PDB file of C-alpha atoms in Angstrom:
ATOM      1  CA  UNK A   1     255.762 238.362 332.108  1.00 53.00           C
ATOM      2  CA  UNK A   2     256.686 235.256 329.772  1.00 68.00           C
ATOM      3  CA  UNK A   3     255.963 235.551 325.938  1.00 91.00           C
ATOM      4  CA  UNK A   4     252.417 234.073 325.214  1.00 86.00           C
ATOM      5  CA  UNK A   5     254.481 231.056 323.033  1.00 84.00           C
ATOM      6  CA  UNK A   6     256.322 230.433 326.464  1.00 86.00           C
ATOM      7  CA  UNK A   7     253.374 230.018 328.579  1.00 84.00           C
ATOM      8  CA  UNK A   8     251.315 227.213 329.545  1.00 86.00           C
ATOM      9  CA  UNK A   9     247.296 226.362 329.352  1.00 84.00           C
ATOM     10  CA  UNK A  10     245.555 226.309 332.599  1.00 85.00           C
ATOM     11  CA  UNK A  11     242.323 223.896 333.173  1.00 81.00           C
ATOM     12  CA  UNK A  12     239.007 225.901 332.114  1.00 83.00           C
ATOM     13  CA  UNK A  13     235.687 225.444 333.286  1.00 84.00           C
ATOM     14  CA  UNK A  14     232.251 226.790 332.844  1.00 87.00           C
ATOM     15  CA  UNK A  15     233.194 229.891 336.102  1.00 89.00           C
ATOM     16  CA  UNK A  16     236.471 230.600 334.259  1.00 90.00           C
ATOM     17  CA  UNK A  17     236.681 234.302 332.991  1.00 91.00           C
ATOM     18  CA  UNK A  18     236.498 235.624 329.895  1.00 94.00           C
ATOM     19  CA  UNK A  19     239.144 237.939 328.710  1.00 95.00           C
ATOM     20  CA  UNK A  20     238.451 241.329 329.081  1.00 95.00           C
ATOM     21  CA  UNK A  21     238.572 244.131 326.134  1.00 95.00           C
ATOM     22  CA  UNK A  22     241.500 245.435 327.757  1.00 96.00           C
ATOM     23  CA  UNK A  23     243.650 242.296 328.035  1.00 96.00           C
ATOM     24  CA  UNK A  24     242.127 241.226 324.471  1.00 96.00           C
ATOM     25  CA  UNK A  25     243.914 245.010 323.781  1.00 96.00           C
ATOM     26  CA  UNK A  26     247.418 243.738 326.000  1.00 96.00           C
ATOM     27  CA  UNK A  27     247.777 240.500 323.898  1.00 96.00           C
ATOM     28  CA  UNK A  28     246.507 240.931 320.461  1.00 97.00           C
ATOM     29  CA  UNK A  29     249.772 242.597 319.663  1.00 96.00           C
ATOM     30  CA  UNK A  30     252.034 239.418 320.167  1.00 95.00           C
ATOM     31  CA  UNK A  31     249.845 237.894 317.546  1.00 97.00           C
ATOM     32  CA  UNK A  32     248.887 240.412 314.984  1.00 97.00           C
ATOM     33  CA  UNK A  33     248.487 237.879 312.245  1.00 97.00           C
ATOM     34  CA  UNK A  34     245.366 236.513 313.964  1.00 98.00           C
ATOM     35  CA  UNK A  35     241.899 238.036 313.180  1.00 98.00           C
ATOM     36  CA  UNK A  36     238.867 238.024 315.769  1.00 97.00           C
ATOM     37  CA  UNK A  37     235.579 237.123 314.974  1.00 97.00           C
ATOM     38  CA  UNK A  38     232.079 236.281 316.303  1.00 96.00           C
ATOM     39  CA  UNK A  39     230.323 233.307 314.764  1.00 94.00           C
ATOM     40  CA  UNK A  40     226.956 233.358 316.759  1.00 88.00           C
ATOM     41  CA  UNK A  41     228.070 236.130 318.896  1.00 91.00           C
ATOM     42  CA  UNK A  42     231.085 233.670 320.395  1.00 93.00           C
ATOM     43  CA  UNK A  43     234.542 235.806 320.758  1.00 96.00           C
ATOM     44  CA  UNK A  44     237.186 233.137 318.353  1.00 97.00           C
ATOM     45  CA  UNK A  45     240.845 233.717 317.336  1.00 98.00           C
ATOM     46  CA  UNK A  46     241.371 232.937 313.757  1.00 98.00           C
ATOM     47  CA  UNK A  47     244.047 232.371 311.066  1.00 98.00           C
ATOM     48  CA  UNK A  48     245.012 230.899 307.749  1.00 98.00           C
ATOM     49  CA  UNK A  49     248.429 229.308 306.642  1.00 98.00           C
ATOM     50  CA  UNK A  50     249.121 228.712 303.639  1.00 97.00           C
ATOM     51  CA  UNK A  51     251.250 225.792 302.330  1.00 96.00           C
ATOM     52  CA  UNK A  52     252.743 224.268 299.140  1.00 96.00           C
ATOM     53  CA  UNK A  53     250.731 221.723 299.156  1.00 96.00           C
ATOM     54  CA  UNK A  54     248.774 219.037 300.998  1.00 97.00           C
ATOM     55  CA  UNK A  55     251.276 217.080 302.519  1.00 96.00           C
ATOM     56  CA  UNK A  56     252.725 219.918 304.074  1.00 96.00           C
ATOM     57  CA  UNK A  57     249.006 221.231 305.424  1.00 97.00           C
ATOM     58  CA  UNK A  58     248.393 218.014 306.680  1.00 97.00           C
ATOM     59  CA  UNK A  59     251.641 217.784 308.599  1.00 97.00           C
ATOM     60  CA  UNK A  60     251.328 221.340 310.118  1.00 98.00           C
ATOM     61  CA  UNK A  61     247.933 219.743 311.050  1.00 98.00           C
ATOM     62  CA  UNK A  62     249.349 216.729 312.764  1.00 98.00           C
ATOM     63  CA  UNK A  63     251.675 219.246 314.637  1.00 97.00           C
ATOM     64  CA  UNK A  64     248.793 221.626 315.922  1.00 98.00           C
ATOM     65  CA  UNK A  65     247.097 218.528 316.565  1.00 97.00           C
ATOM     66  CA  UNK A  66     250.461 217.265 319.023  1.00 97.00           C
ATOM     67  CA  UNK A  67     250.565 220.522 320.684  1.00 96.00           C
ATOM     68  CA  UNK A  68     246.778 220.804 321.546  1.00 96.00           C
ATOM     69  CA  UNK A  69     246.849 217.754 322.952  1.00 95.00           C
ATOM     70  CA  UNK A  70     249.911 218.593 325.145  1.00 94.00           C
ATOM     71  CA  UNK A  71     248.431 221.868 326.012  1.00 93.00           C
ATOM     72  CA  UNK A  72     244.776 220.403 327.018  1.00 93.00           C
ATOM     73  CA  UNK A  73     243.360 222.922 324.812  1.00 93.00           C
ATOM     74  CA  UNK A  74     241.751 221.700 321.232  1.00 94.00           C
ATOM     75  CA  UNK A  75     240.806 224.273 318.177  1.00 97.00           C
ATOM     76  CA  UNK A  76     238.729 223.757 314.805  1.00 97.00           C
ATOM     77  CA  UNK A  77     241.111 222.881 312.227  1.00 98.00           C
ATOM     78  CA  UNK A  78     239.999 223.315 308.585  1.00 98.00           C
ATOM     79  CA  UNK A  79     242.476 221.432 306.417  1.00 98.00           C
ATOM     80  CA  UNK A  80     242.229 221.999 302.764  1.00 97.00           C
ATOM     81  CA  UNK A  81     244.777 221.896 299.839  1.00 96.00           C
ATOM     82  CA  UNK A  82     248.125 224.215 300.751  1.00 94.00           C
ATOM     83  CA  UNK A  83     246.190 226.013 303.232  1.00 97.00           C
ATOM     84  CA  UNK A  84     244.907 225.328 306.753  1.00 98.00           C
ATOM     85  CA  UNK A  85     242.187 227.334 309.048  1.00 98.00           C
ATOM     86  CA  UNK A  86     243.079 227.180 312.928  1.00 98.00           C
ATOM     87  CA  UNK A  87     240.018 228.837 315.072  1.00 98.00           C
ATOM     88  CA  UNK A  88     240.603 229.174 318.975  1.00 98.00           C
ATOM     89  CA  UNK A  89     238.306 229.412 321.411  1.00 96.00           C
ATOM     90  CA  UNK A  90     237.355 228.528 324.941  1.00 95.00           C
ATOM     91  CA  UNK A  91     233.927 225.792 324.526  1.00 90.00           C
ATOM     92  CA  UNK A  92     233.630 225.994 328.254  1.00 92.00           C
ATOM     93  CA  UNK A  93     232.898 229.420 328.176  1.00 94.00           C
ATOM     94  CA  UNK A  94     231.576 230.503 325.072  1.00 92.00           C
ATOM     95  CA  UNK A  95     234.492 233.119 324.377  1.00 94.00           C
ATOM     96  CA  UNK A  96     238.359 233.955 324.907  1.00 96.00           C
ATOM     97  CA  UNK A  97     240.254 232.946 327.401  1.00 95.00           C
ATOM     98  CA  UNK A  98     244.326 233.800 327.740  1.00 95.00           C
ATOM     99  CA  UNK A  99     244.419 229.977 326.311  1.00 95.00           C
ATOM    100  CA  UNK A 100     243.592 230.859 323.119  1.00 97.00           C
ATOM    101  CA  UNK A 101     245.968 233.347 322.745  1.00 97.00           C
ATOM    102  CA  UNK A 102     248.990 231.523 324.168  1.00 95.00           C
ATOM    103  CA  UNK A 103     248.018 228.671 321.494  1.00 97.00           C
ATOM    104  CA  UNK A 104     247.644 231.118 318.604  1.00 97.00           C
ATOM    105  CA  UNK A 105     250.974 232.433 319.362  1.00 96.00           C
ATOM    106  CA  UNK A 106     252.676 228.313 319.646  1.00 97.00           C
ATOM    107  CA  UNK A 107     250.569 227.891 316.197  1.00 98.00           C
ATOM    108  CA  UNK A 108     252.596 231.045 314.698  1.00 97.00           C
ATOM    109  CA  UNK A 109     255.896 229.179 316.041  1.00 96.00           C
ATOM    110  CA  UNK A 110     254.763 226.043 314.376  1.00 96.00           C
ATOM    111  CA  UNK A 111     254.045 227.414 311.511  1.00 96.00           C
ATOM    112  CA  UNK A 112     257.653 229.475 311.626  1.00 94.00           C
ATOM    113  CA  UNK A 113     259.456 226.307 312.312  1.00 93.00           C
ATOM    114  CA  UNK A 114     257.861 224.702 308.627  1.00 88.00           C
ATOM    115  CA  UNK A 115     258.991 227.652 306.964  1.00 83.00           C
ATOM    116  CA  UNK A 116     262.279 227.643 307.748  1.00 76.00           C
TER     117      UNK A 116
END
């Protein structure tokens, strides 16, 4: 199977599945950086980067911003001074999906990709 950063989005709807504990268990490992939690009971990905300053937050913004649109998949996006908040999740089911994962781990390349 393709690294999560290799893979693609596919179209969610309302029937889609959730992931289970298990495959939360299979992927979580390719990216380790990114904590779950449960605003209002709802299953999110989430992460902070932190930047030199603004400029460079709001470009790695932008960026996310490009690749969500690409993807079909859109996350919260907290942009703030040197550090931005990126929160996945699946609105069309309340939860995870494998989505959110494979755009956590394209954030983490994004992010790699500034840093370098």
């Amino acid at each position: 199977m393709a690294q999560l950063n290799q893979q693609k989005c596919e179209a969610c709807t309302k029937n889609s599945s959730p992931v289970s504990q298990e495959e939360i268990a299979q992927l979580k490992p390719e990216i380790p950086d990114w904590n779950l939690i449960q605003p209002q009971g709802e299953a999110r990905l989430e992460r902070s980067y932190e930047f030199p300053d603004f400029k460079t937050a709001l470009t790695f913004t932008d960026r996310v911003g490009e690749i969500a649109e690409e993807q079909g998949h859109h996350p919260a996006i907290l942009t703030e001074y040197g550090k931005v908040t990126v929160t996945w999740w699946t609105h069309a089911i309340s939860g995870l999906h494998k989505n959110d994962f494979i755009m956590a781990a394209k954030t983490d390349d994004l992010a790699s990709e500034m840093a370098s």
